[in-house]
Backbone as JSON, one array per atom type, in Angstrom:
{
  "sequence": "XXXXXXXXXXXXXXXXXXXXXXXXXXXXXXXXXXXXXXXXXXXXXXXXXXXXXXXXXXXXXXXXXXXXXXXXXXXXXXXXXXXXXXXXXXXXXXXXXXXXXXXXXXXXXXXXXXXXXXXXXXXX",
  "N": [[-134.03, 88.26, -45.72], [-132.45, 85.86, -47.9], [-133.21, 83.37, -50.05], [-131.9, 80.24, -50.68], [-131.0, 79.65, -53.16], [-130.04, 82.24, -53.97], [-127.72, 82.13, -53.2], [-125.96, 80.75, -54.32], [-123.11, 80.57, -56.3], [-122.07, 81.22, -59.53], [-119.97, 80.74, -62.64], [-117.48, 81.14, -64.9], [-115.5, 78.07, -65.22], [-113.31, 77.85, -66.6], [-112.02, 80.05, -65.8], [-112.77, 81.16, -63.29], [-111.89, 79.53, -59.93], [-113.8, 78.12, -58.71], [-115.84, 76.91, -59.61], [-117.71, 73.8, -60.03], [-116.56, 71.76, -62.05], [-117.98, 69.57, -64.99], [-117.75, 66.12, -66.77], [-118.6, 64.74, -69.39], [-119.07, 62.19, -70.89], [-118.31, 62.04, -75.13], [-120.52, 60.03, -76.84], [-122.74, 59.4, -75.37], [-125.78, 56.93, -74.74], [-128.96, 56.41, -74.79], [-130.04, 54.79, -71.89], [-127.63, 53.41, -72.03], [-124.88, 52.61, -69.52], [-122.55, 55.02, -68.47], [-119.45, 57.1, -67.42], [-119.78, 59.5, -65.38], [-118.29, 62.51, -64.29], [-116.73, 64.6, -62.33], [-115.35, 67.87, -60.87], [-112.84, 70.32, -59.6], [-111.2, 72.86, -60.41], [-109.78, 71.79, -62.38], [-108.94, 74.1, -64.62], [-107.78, 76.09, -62.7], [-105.99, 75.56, -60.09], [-107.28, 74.85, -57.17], [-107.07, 75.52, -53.83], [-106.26, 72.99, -51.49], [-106.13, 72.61, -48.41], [-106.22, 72.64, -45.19], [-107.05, 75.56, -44.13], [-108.17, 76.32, -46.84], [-110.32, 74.97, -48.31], [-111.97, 72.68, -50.61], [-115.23, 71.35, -49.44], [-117.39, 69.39, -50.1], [-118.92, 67.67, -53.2], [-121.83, 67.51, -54.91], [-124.09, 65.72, -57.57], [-126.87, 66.53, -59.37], [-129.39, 65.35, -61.68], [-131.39, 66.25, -63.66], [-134.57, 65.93, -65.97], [-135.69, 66.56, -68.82], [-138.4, 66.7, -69.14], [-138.84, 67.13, -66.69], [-140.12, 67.28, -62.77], [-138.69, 67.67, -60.58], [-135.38, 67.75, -59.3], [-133.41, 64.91, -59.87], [-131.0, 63.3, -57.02], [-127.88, 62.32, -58.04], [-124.99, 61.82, -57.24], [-122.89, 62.15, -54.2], [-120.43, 63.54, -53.23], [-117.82, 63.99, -50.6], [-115.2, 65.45, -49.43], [-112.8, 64.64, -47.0], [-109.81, 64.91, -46.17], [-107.68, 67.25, -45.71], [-104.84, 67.64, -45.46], [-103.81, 66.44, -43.16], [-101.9, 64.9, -41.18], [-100.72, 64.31, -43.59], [-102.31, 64.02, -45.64], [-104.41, 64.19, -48.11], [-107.43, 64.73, -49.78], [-108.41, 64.94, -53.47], [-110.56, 67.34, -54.59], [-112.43, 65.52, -56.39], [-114.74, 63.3, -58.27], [-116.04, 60.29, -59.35], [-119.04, 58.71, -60.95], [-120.41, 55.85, -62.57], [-123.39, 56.05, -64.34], [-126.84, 55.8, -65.94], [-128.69, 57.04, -67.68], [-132.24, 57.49, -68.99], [-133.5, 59.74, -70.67], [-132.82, 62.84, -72.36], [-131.81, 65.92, -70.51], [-130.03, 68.0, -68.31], [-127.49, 68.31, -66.2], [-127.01, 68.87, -62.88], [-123.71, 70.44, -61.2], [-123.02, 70.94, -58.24], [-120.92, 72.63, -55.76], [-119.12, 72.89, -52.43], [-117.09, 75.65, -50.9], [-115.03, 76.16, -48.01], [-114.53, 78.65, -47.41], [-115.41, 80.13, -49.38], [-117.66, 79.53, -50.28], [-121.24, 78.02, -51.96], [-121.12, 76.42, -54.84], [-121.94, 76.36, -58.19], [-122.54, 74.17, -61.35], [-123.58, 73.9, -64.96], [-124.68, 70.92, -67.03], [-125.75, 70.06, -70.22], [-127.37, 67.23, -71.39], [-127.85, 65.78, -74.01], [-129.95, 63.36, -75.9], [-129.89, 61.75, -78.82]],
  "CA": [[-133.32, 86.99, -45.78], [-132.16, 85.23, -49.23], [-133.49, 82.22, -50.2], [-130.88, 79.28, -50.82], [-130.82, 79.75, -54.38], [-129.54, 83.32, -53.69], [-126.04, 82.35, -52.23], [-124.85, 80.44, -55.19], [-122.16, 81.6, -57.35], [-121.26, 80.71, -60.91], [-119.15, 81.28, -63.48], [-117.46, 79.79, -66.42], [-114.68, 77.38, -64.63], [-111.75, 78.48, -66.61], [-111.35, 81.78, -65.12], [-113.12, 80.73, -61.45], [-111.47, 77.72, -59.72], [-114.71, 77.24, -57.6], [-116.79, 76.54, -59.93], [-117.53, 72.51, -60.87], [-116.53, 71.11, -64.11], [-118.7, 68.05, -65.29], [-117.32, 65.57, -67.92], [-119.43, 64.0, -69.78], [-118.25, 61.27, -72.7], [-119.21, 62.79, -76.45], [-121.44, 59.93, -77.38], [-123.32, 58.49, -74.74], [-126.53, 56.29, -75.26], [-130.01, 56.11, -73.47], [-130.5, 53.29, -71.03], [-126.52, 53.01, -71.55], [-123.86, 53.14, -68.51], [-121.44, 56.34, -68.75], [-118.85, 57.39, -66.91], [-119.49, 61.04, -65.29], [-117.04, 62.61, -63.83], [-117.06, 66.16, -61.76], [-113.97, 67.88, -60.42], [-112.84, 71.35, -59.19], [-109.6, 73.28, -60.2], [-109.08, 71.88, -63.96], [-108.13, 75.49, -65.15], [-106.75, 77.15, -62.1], [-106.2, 74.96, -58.87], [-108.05, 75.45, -55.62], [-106.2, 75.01, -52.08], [-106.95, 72.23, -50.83], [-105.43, 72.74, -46.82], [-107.16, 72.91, -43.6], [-107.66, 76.61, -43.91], [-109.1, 76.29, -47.02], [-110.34, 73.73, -49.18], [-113.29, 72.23, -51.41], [-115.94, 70.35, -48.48], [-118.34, 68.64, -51.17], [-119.44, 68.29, -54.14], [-122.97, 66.61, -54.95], [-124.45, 65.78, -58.58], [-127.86, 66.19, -59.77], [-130.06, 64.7, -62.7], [-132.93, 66.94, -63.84], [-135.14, 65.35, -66.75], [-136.14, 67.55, -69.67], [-139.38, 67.44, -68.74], [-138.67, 66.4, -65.12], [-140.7, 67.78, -62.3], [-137.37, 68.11, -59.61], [-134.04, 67.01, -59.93], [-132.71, 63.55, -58.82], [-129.78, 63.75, -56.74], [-127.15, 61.15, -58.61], [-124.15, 61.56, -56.39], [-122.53, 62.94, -53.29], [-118.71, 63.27, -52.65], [-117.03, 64.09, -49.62], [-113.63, 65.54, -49.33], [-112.33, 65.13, -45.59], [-108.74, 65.31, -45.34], [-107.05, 68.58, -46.52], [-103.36, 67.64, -44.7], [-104.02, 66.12, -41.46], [-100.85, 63.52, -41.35], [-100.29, 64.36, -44.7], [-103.37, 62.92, -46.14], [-105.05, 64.87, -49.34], [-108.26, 64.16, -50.64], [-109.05, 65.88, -54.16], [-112.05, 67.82, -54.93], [-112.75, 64.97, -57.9], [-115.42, 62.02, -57.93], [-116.47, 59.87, -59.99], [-119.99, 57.88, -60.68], [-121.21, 55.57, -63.25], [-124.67, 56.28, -64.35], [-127.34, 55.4, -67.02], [-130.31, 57.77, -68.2], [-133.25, 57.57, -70.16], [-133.43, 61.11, -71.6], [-132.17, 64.03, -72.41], [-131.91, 66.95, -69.39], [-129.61, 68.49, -67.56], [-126.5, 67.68, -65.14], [-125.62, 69.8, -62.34], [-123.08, 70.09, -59.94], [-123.36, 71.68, -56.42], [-120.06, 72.52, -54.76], [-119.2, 73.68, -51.52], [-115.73, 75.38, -49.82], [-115.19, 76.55, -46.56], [-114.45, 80.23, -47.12], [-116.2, 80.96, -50.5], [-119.17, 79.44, -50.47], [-121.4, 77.27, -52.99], [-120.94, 77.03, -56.42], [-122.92, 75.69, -59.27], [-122.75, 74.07, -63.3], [-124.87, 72.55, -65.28], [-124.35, 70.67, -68.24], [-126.9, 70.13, -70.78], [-127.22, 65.6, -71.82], [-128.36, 65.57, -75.3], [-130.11, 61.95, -76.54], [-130.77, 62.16, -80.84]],
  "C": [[-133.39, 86.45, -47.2], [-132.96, 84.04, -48.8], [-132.4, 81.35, -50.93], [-130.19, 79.45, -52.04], [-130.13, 80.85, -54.8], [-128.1, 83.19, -53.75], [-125.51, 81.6, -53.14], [-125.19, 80.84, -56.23], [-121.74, 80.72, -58.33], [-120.31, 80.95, -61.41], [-118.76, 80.52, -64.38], [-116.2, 79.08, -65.52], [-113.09, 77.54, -65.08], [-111.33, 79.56, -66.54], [-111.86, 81.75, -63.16], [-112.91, 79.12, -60.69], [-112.58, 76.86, -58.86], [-115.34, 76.47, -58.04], [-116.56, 74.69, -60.67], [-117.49, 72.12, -62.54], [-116.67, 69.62, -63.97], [-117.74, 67.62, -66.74], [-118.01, 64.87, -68.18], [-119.17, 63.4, -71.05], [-119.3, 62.23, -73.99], [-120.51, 61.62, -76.76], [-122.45, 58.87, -76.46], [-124.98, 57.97, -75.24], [-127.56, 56.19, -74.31], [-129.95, 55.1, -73.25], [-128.59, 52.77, -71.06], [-125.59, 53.39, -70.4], [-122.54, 54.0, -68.95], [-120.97, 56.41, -68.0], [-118.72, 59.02, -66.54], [-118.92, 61.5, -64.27], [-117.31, 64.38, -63.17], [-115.67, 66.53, -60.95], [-113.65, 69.75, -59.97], [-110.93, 71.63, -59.73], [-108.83, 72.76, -61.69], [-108.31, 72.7, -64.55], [-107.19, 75.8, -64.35], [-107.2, 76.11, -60.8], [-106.74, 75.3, -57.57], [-107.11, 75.14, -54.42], [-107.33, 73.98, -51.97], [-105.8, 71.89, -49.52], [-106.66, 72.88, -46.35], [-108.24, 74.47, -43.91], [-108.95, 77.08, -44.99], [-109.11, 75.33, -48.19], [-112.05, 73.3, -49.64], [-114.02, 71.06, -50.12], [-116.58, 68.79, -49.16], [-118.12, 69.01, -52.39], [-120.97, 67.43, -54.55], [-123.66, 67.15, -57.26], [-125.8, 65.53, -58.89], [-128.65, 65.97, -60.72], [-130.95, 65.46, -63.15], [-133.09, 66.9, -65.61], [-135.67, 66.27, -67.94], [-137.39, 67.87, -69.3], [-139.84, 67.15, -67.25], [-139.67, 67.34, -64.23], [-139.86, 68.66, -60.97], [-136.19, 67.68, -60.3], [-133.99, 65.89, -59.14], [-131.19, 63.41, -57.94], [-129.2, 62.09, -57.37], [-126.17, 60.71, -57.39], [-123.53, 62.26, -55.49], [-121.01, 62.77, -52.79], [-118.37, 63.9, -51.72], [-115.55, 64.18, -49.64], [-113.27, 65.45, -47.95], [-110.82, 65.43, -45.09], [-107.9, 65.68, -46.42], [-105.67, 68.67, -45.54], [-103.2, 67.01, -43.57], [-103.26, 64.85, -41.99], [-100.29, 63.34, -42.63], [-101.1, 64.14, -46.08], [-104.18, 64.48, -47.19], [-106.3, 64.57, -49.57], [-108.62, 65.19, -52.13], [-109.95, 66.0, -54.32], [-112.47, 67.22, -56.48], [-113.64, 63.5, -57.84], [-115.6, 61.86, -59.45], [-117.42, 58.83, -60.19], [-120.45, 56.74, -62.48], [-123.09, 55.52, -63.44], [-125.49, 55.51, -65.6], [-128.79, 56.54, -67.17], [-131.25, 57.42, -69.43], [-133.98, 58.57, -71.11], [-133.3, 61.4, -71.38], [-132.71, 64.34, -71.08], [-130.45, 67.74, -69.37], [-129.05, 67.82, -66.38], [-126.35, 68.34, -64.17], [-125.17, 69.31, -61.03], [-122.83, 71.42, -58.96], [-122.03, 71.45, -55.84], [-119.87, 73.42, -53.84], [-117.67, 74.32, -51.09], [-115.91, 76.48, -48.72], [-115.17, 78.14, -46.79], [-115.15, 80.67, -48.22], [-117.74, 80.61, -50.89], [-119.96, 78.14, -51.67], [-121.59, 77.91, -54.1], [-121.34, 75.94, -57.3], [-122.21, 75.73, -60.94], [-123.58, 73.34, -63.41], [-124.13, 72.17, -66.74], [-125.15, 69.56, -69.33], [-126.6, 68.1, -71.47], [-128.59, 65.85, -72.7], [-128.74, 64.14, -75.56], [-130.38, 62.28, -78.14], [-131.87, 61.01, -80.82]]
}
């Protein structure tokens, strides 16, 4: 049996549409509020229908010299056509940190599975 960490899949995001792409402003500031942003399908679009489509996506915090990660935020996609109704695989959270780490994002879809980025938050 795998362990959890096993079953997700990467890649670089502009050649795999699963994978999450984080945005993160160029000059953000410790202890200041940012705007981060996570999204699926930038490069190459994902289905998003019934049969198949992006479930989640969840964002987590981990501290340079952190001990876990913090989970930041959790999005929910639920309606992939039903009456006509869309949701995209795209959230968005304001945040604030106090040092450098590491961003990542955790997404899920129904037929391919989860898929992981990270993206490295520099303080000078």
């Amino acid at each position: 049996m795998q362990n959890l960490g096993q079953l997700i899949q990467t890649g670089d995001w502009k050649g795999e549409k699963h994978v999450p792409v984080i945005h993160i402003p160029q000059d953000i500031k410790v202890g200041e509020s940012f705007e981060l942003k996570v999204s699926i399908g930038d490069e190459i679009k994902h289905p998003n229908e019934l049969e198949h489509h992006i479930k989640w996506i969840k964002l987590y915090y981990f501290k340079e010299d952190g001990k876990f990660p913090v989970e930041i935020a959790s999005f929910d996609f639920v309606s992939h056509g039903e009456a006509g109704v869309i949701t995209e695989p795209v959230g968005s959270v304001n945040v604030k940190l106090n040092a450098s780490g590491f961003i990542y994002a955790l997404a899920y879809c129904n037929i391919h599975g989860l898929w992981e980025n990270k993206a490295e938050i520099k303080f000078n």
